[in-house]
XYZ file of C-alpha atoms in Angstrom:
522
model
C -41.097 -13.080 19.875
C -37.889 -10.557 19.770
C -38.735 -6.914 20.002
C -36.442 -5.181 18.178
C -34.919 -1.752 19.309
C -35.873 -2.237 22.969
C -32.757 -1.796 25.578
C -30.788 -4.998 26.163
C -27.841 -3.594 27.342
C -27.451 -0.381 29.798
C -24.466 1.436 31.170
C -24.944 3.897 33.646
C -22.564 6.361 35.150
C -19.607 4.100 34.878
C -16.107 5.171 36.193
C -13.114 3.388 35.975
C -10.007 4.665 38.064
C -6.883 2.358 37.681
C -4.823 1.926 40.754
C -2.052 4.606 39.504
C -4.753 7.079 39.394
C -5.441 7.541 35.971
C -9.338 7.997 35.170
C -10.314 5.939 32.049
C -13.902 6.129 32.161
C -15.737 8.939 33.997
C -19.846 8.736 34.576
C -20.269 7.344 31.254
C -23.780 6.210 30.219
C -25.189 4.680 27.243
C -27.597 1.957 26.210
C -27.511 -0.684 23.261
C -30.801 -1.636 21.594
C -31.618 -5.183 20.281
C -31.318 -5.343 16.536
C -29.031 -2.315 16.160
C -25.523 -1.746 15.026
C -24.100 0.660 17.623
C -20.703 2.236 16.836
C -18.695 3.307 19.728
C -15.790 5.941 18.587
C -12.997 8.092 19.721
C -9.352 8.697 19.822
C -6.742 6.384 21.565
C -7.003 6.877 25.050
C -10.763 8.036 24.915
C -11.979 5.149 26.976
C -13.490 3.051 24.364
C -11.527 -0.084 25.034
C -11.844 0.350 28.842
C -15.599 0.706 28.212
C -15.793 -2.662 26.293
C -13.453 -4.558 28.478
C -15.957 -3.646 31.537
C -18.581 -4.879 29.596
C -16.951 -7.916 28.456
C -15.630 -8.928 32.193
C -12.130 -8.289 31.601
C -11.930 -5.268 33.888
C -14.165 -4.144 36.738
C -15.920 -0.740 37.096
C -15.041 1.420 40.067
C -18.476 2.463 40.052
C -21.866 2.402 38.326
C -23.814 -0.258 37.004
C -24.526 -2.677 33.954
C -27.858 -3.568 33.407
C -28.204 -6.766 30.795
C -31.686 -8.018 29.824
C -32.990 -5.981 32.526
C -30.956 -7.491 35.524
C -28.063 -5.678 37.236
C -24.690 -7.867 36.129
C -21.594 -8.014 37.750
C -19.084 -10.170 35.395
C -16.056 -11.213 37.388
C -14.560 -12.312 33.949
C -14.860 -12.769 30.051
C -16.295 -16.273 30.607
C -19.162 -14.932 32.695
C -20.138 -12.273 29.937
C -19.785 -15.056 27.262
C -22.349 -17.416 29.269
C -24.723 -14.499 29.547
C -24.614 -14.084 25.788
C -21.931 -11.365 25.126
C -19.182 -12.032 22.679
C -16.263 -10.164 21.673
C -14.022 -10.274 18.306
C -10.746 -8.920 19.192
C -8.702 -6.693 16.795
C -6.092 -9.549 16.630
C -7.692 -12.667 15.877
C -7.673 -15.228 18.813
C -7.309 -18.208 16.676
C -4.957 -21.130 16.770
C -3.599 -21.903 12.971
C -2.791 -25.759 13.375
C -6.464 -26.540 14.381
C -9.683 -26.717 12.099
C -12.126 -24.267 11.944
C -14.626 -26.431 13.880
C -11.919 -27.296 16.365
C -11.173 -23.463 17.204
C -15.045 -22.729 17.404
C -15.680 -25.440 19.930
C -12.913 -24.774 21.680
C -13.844 -24.850 25.518
C -17.346 -25.768 24.609
C -16.943 -29.199 22.852
C -19.709 -31.834 21.978
C -18.700 -34.660 24.006
C -19.969 -38.665 23.756
C -20.131 -40.807 27.085
C -19.582 -37.350 28.809
C -15.448 -37.952 28.544
C -14.504 -37.796 24.737
C -14.942 -35.026 22.194
C -17.368 -35.637 19.631
C -15.521 -34.390 16.519
C -18.104 -35.699 14.079
C -20.875 -33.710 16.123
C -18.899 -30.678 16.351
C -18.198 -30.853 12.679
C -22.107 -31.222 11.959
C -22.822 -28.349 14.659
C -20.395 -25.776 13.113
C -21.453 -26.721 9.477
C -24.918 -25.840 10.433
C -24.070 -22.796 12.139
C -22.153 -21.724 9.024
C -24.967 -22.377 6.847
C -27.456 -20.775 9.013
C -25.666 -17.419 8.740
C -24.645 -17.829 4.900
C -21.086 -18.079 5.666
C -19.277 -20.362 3.078
C -16.581 -21.939 5.267
C -15.213 -25.488 5.150
C -14.866 -26.174 8.851
C -12.820 -29.003 8.327
C -10.070 -27.029 6.913
C -7.178 -25.518 9.150
C -7.299 -21.910 10.105
C -3.734 -21.734 8.629
C -5.383 -22.327 5.242
C -7.997 -19.290 5.510
C -7.731 -15.930 4.344
C -7.778 -12.980 6.675
C -11.549 -12.275 5.680
C -12.259 -15.802 6.560
C -10.554 -15.980 9.708
C -12.847 -12.789 10.770
C -15.705 -15.003 9.730
C -14.359 -17.875 11.882
C -14.107 -15.324 15.150
C -17.809 -14.428 14.820
C -19.017 -17.905 14.382
C -17.015 -18.676 17.767
C -19.414 -16.104 19.338
C -22.430 -17.260 17.708
C -21.752 -20.806 18.628
C -21.859 -19.644 22.180
C -25.165 -18.165 21.858
C -24.105 -14.525 21.894
C -26.827 -11.833 21.449
C -24.532 -9.120 21.611
C -21.232 -9.004 19.718
C -18.469 -6.656 20.182
C -16.492 -5.943 16.785
C -13.106 -4.469 17.786
C -11.528 -2.458 14.513
C -13.134 -5.629 12.380
C -11.798 -4.196 9.093
C -8.426 -3.043 9.825
C -6.941 -5.950 7.682
C -9.805 -6.591 5.091
C -10.152 -5.621 1.591
C -13.176 -3.435 0.330
C -14.634 -6.774 -1.085
C -14.259 -8.437 2.416
C -15.453 -5.484 4.402
C -18.485 -4.890 2.065
C -19.232 -8.725 2.607
C -18.674 -8.384 6.451
C -21.143 -5.367 6.525
C -23.687 -7.432 4.520
C -23.284 -10.274 7.067
C -23.927 -7.698 9.984
C -26.723 -6.468 8.474
C -28.238 -9.904 8.471
C -27.202 -10.211 12.173
C -29.054 -7.184 12.926
C -32.214 -8.292 11.357
C -32.159 -11.447 13.496
C -32.163 -9.595 16.546
C -28.550 -9.488 17.351
C -26.728 -6.493 18.820
C -23.484 -5.214 16.934
C -21.158 -2.713 19.181
C -18.820 -1.408 16.254
C -15.430 -0.209 17.239
C -13.661 1.503 14.348
C -11.398 4.346 13.462
C -12.881 4.177 10.063
C -15.275 7.042 10.221
C -16.745 6.479 6.556
C -17.431 2.777 7.432
C -19.108 4.028 11.008
C -21.285 6.370 9.158
C -22.029 3.558 6.571
C -22.894 0.683 8.984
C -24.214 2.279 11.952
C -27.772 3.122 13.595
C -26.368 4.991 16.189
C -22.983 6.398 17.507
C -21.634 7.109 20.618
C -18.530 9.374 20.942
C -16.029 8.983 23.430
C -13.467 11.711 24.416
C -11.155 11.744 27.489
C -12.775 9.192 29.219
C -16.258 10.794 28.533
C -19.421 10.018 26.723
C -20.021 13.222 24.425
C -23.161 11.606 23.546
C -25.141 9.138 21.571
C -26.617 10.162 18.163
C -28.680 8.794 15.368
C -26.328 8.354 12.540
C -28.662 9.987 10.279
C -28.525 13.141 12.328
C -24.619 13.606 11.786
C -22.728 14.559 9.006
C -18.918 12.777 8.798
C -17.504 16.413 9.465
C -19.588 17.088 12.520
C -18.741 13.384 13.801
C -14.700 13.901 13.410
C -15.283 17.434 15.460
C -17.001 15.672 17.988
C -14.099 13.074 18.293
C -11.157 15.199 18.247
C -12.902 18.660 19.202
C -11.769 20.392 16.098
C -12.232 20.084 12.257
C -9.925 17.593 10.537
C -8.429 19.353 7.436
C -7.291 16.042 5.645
C -6.701 17.017 2.245
C -3.499 15.758 1.047
C -4.046 16.835 -2.713
C -2.049 20.291 -2.632
C 1.575 18.922 -2.625
C 4.576 20.399 -3.699
C 6.063 17.432 -5.675
C 9.707 17.955 -5.425
C 10.882 14.679 -7.445
C 13.555 15.141 -10.466
C 13.034 11.134 -11.436
C 16.147 10.169 -9.789
C 15.880 6.608 -7.958
C 16.987 6.935 -4.155
C 15.855 3.199 -3.729
C 16.121 0.476 -6.375
C 14.936 -3.223 -5.485
C 15.825 -5.829 -8.175
C 14.806 -9.280 -8.015
C 14.466 -9.827 -4.577
C 13.605 -13.305 -3.435
C 13.746 -15.104 0.020
C 12.952 -18.800 -0.543
C 10.630 -20.942 1.647
C 9.927 -24.683 1.973
C 7.147 -25.121 -0.453
C 6.662 -21.288 -1.732
C 9.106 -18.337 -1.684
C 8.114 -16.016 0.942
C 9.343 -13.098 -1.615
C 9.391 -13.834 -5.473
C 11.293 -11.962 -7.551
C 9.987 -8.404 -6.212
C 11.395 -5.362 -8.151
C 10.314 -1.518 -8.030
C 12.107 1.719 -7.432
C 11.512 5.029 -5.188
C 12.266 8.259 -6.282
C 13.239 11.460 -4.585
C 10.325 13.727 -3.896
C 7.602 10.709 -3.752
C 5.530 8.228 -2.058
C 5.475 4.786 -3.179
C 2.786 3.116 -1.375
C 2.369 -0.625 -1.460
C -0.949 -2.161 -1.022
C -1.832 -5.855 -0.038
C -3.846 -7.792 2.531
C -1.390 -8.545 5.536
C 0.440 -11.654 5.022
C 1.569 -11.365 1.650
C 5.228 -10.636 1.722
C 5.191 -7.225 2.692
C 6.933 -7.761 6.119
C 9.792 -9.999 4.585
C 10.224 -7.254 2.219
C 10.971 -4.676 4.841
C 12.747 -6.767 6.719
C 14.871 -7.689 3.949
C 15.473 -3.879 2.709
C 16.223 -2.365 6.066
C 18.741 -5.722 7.323
C 16.368 -7.446 9.686
C 16.360 -10.648 7.353
C 18.786 -11.892 5.115
C 17.519 -12.541 1.269
C 18.696 -15.047 -1.069
C 18.581 -13.144 -4.477
C 18.486 -9.886 -5.866
C 19.907 -6.236 -4.899
C 18.918 -3.355 -2.936
C 20.501 0.156 -3.980
C 20.514 3.352 -2.062
C 20.994 6.249 -4.635
C 24.218 4.720 -6.280
C 25.514 2.205 -3.325
C 24.669 -1.320 -3.112
C 23.467 -1.774 0.504
C 22.224 -5.287 0.424
C 24.929 -6.619 2.766
C 25.497 -3.415 4.542
C 24.609 -3.821 8.587
C 21.585 -2.129 10.015
C 23.961 0.538 11.151
C 25.662 1.179 7.952
C 22.124 1.401 6.087
C 20.963 4.244 8.323
C 24.633 6.047 8.032
C 23.929 5.784 4.222
C 20.619 7.490 4.603
C 17.918 4.936 5.039
C 15.142 5.551 7.948
C 12.652 3.350 8.998
C 9.271 3.831 10.922
C 8.487 -0.190 11.921
C 4.871 -1.707 12.377
C 5.541 -2.396 16.025
C 6.285 0.818 17.614
C 6.328 -1.153 21.254
C 8.953 -3.554 20.145
C 10.815 -2.522 17.387
C 10.365 1.354 17.371
C 10.844 2.240 20.978
C 13.062 1.142 24.007
C 10.014 1.348 26.596
C 12.207 1.746 29.574
C 14.540 4.197 28.268
C 13.531 7.905 28.342
C 12.203 9.909 25.754
C 15.081 12.041 25.044
C 17.050 8.684 24.750
C 14.568 7.238 22.177
C 14.351 10.573 20.382
C 18.231 10.049 19.348
C 18.851 6.464 19.642
C 19.287 5.974 15.943
C 21.730 8.686 15.372
C 23.561 8.611 18.843
C 27.076 8.545 17.092
C 26.282 12.042 15.252
C 29.148 14.284 15.817
C 26.904 17.100 17.605
C 25.664 14.295 20.210
C 28.503 12.023 20.619
C 31.685 13.420 22.034
C 33.390 9.926 21.753
C 34.425 9.699 25.589
C 30.717 11.202 26.854
C 27.022 12.055 25.280
C 26.497 15.562 25.175
C 23.456 15.481 27.442
C 22.831 19.061 26.911
C 22.386 18.739 23.325
C 20.287 15.691 23.614
C 17.969 17.473 25.940
C 18.053 20.333 23.617
C 17.375 17.984 20.446
C 14.528 16.162 22.453
C 12.974 19.359 23.610
C 12.742 20.794 19.902
C 11.187 17.111 18.696
C 8.623 17.251 21.345
C 7.559 20.768 20.523
C 7.538 20.397 16.839
C 5.755 16.885 16.816
C 3.170 17.968 19.773
C 4.337 14.860 21.675
C 2.340 14.792 25.098
C 4.724 13.647 27.769
C 5.658 15.094 31.386
C 9.244 15.752 30.185
C 12.092 14.488 27.783
C 13.094 12.393 31.022
C 10.021 10.673 31.146
C 10.142 6.866 30.153
C 9.020 6.028 26.695
C 6.544 3.404 27.912
C 4.402 5.873 29.938
C 3.030 7.567 26.659
C 0.094 6.681 24.919
C 0.219 4.695 21.542
C -0.022 7.691 19.610
C 2.292 9.532 21.362
C 5.157 7.014 20.962
C 4.333 6.636 17.278
C 5.122 10.395 17.053
C 8.435 10.260 18.605
C 9.285 7.420 16.402
C 8.396 9.417 13.272
C 10.078 12.531 15.185
C 13.217 10.724 15.518
C 13.381 9.170 12.059
C 12.569 12.525 10.248
C 15.338 14.121 12.242
C 17.878 11.668 10.572
C 17.410 13.697 7.462
C 16.798 10.425 5.340
C 17.055 10.263 1.606
C 14.843 7.123 1.727
C 11.835 6.570 4.584
C 10.454 3.257 5.215
C 7.027 3.673 6.684
C 5.684 0.229 7.830
C 1.886 0.604 9.041
C 2.708 3.830 10.513
C -0.834 4.762 11.749
C -1.933 1.400 12.810
C -3.806 1.494 15.910
C -3.534 4.930 16.606
C -6.475 7.762 16.362
C -7.456 9.769 13.759
C -6.021 13.028 15.316
C -2.459 11.577 15.508
C -2.864 9.613 12.202
C -3.405 12.833 10.329
C -0.293 14.558 12.233
C 1.693 11.392 10.910
C 0.390 11.679 7.185
C 1.279 15.617 7.379
C 4.894 14.880 8.391
C 5.184 12.176 5.430
C 4.024 14.675 3.304
C 6.662 17.312 4.735
C 9.234 14.876 4.077
C 8.454 14.097 0.728
C 7.978 17.681 -0.166
C 11.313 18.297 1.015
C 12.753 15.780 -1.295
C 13.016 12.426 0.645
C 11.484 9.275 -1.115
C 8.980 7.386 1.036
C 8.210 3.643 0.641
C 4.704 3.486 2.513
C 3.727 0.188 3.484
C -0.144 -0.024 4.712
C -2.870 -2.383 5.209
C -4.904 0.478 5.353
C -6.002 1.209 1.656
C -7.608 4.805 2.516
C -4.032 5.509 3.866
C -2.194 4.259 0.850
C -4.735 5.966 -1.504
C -4.432 9.301 -0.027
C -0.760 9.648 0.458
C 0.761 7.885 -2.515
C 1.961 9.215 -5.854
C 2.419 5.815 -7.306
C 1.034 2.245 -5.940
C 2.084 -1.328 -6.105
C -0.096 -4.269 -5.053
C 1.464 -7.218 -3.238
C -0.031 -10.565 -3.417
C 1.794 -14.217 -2.430
C 5.083 -12.597 -2.008
C 5.062 -11.057 -5.555
C 4.101 -7.453 -7.046
C 0.985 -8.301 -8.974
C 0.249 -4.680 -10.003
C 1.598 -1.429 -10.700
C -0.069 1.971 -11.145
C 1.976 4.953 -12.015
C -1.120 7.359 -11.605
C -4.216 7.176 -9.093
C -6.271 8.950 -11.669
C -9.340 6.904 -11.965
C -7.960 4.386 -9.607
C -10.983 2.890 -7.596
C -10.591 1.001 -4.168
C -12.569 -2.184 -5.669
C -10.270 -2.501 -8.463
C -7.182 -2.264 -6.199
C -9.064 -4.939 -3.929
C -9.279 -7.402 -6.872
C -5.357 -7.576 -7.129
C -5.165 -7.690 -3.435
C -7.435 -10.587 -3.447
C -5.311 -12.492 -6.176
C -8.026 -12.257 -8.540
C -6.266 -10.128 -11.261
C -2.737 -9.737 -11.865
C -0.975 -7.298 -14.439
C 1.590 -8.561 -17.161
C 5.412 -8.514 -16.859
C 5.343 -5.449 -19.132
C 3.235 -3.299 -17.115
C 4.910 -4.644 -13.859
C 8.076 -3.505 -15.266
C 7.151 0.258 -15.212
C 7.588 0.097 -11.137
C 11.224 -0.484 -11.606
C 12.141 1.655 -14.767
C 9.418 4.354 -15.145
C 11.044 7.467 -14.774
C-alpha cells in the first residue's frame, strides 16, 4: 500500500556549474512527496529548468546528491530516469504527427510478437486500456496530426504513464490550452495525485500555481528561496518571493488616445490550402491608440495572418492597408518604411541575429535612417549612442553594446527586440506572442512598453495564446478558429475567460453581422 505524502524524491545541496563558469544551481535542496502536486516557480534563469534537467538525467550535477525511493541515484541519461519511474512532459510536444496515438505512446517500448515484430494490435489494446484507466477520452488509432492541442497534451502524459512513471514533471503544461482544457487537465492531475503519483508543475502562471499546488518551491538566481505550503502564501507574497519586489500589474488606468482613425485595415485576407484554406476571408481593423487582441489556440491561422501582413508569406485574396496606403504587395523593407513594426514570436530565429552585437541588433530594422547611415559608412558613434540609450531605457542586462546578442538571456533578447521596434516610432506595431517563454518580471516590462506605445498613439495588433495577456492588455478582442475570425468583442466589459474559451474551441461562432464590426466599427 502506498503511503501518501512520504518523500519519494529528494535533492540535497545540488550545484551545477557549466564549463563557462555560469552557476545555474547553487546548493539547492528540496524534497517531493508521494501523492502531491509540487510547483517549482521562478523567473527565466532562476535555475528551474536546470534542476529539472538534472532530475530527469539530461544534465549531470557538479555537486550534491539525488535520492529516489530511499536510494541515491546517478542518472546518466533521461532513459535511466524513465526506467526508474520519472517522466517529463516538455513544453514543446515530442510527438510524431504522422503516427497514431498508440504508436507515439509505445515508441521505444513496443510490445512484440515472436520477439521480433511489433504487435500493433496489442499496442492498441494496451494504450486504450491505459487511456480508460485515467479517464482520457482518446481514440488511440487516430493520427496525432488530427488531434487538438489539449488532446496532444494528454497523449504526452500517457506516454509517461505507459512507462510506469511515478513522478511526472510538467513543463509549462497550460501555455497553449484554453480555459476549458486547462480545467480538464487540472481535474486529471488531481486524479493522478489521488492514485499516488507525484506531479512536479513548472509554470509562469501564478494563478494556476496557486490553484493546483500542495506545495511550492521558489527559485531565484539559481538558489532555492524555500518550499512553502500553498495555503501559507498569498499571490502577492509568492510574486515578491519570485522577483524580489512587488509586481504592480494594473493596466486599467490608461490614457486612451484613439481618434477612431484606422491605422491597419485587413479585408478578406485569404490563403488557400489543399483541402482547407489556411486563412479564410479574415477582416478587421486596428485604430490609432488602441490594442486589438487576437485570441485563439495556436495553429488556427494566427501565424499565417501575421506572415501575410508583415510580408513573410504571400496571400491569395484580400487587401492590407496601412493608414491610406495599400501595402499588400510592398516588400518587408517598404512596409517598415511605411510605419509597420513587428515583434515576432521566435525571437531567437526571427527577432535577433544572435552572432551580431547587441548594438547591431538594436538598429537592424532602421539601419538606413539618415542619422545612422552616412551612405558610405555607418555612423558607429551614433549607433553606440542609440544602443546605450535603449539598453538603459529598457533595462537590458548585457556586458556592453558590443556583447553578442546570443550571450543574453531570453528575456533580455526579448527586451532588445521590443526596444528596437519601439524605436522605429511605428504607426502600427504587430506583437506576436510578445512574452512567450519569458519570466513574469520581463513580461510585465514588455506589457508596460506596449501600453506606453499605445498611449502615444500607435495602433497595436496583439496576437497571443495567453488568454490572460490578451484580456489584460486589449481594448477590443477577436477570436480566431480554423483560419477564420469567429468572434468579435468591441468591449471587454462582462467578458469572461470561459466565454472566450468556447469560441477558441470552435463550440460557438458569432453571426456575420456581429463579426462585421471588427472591420467597420469606429
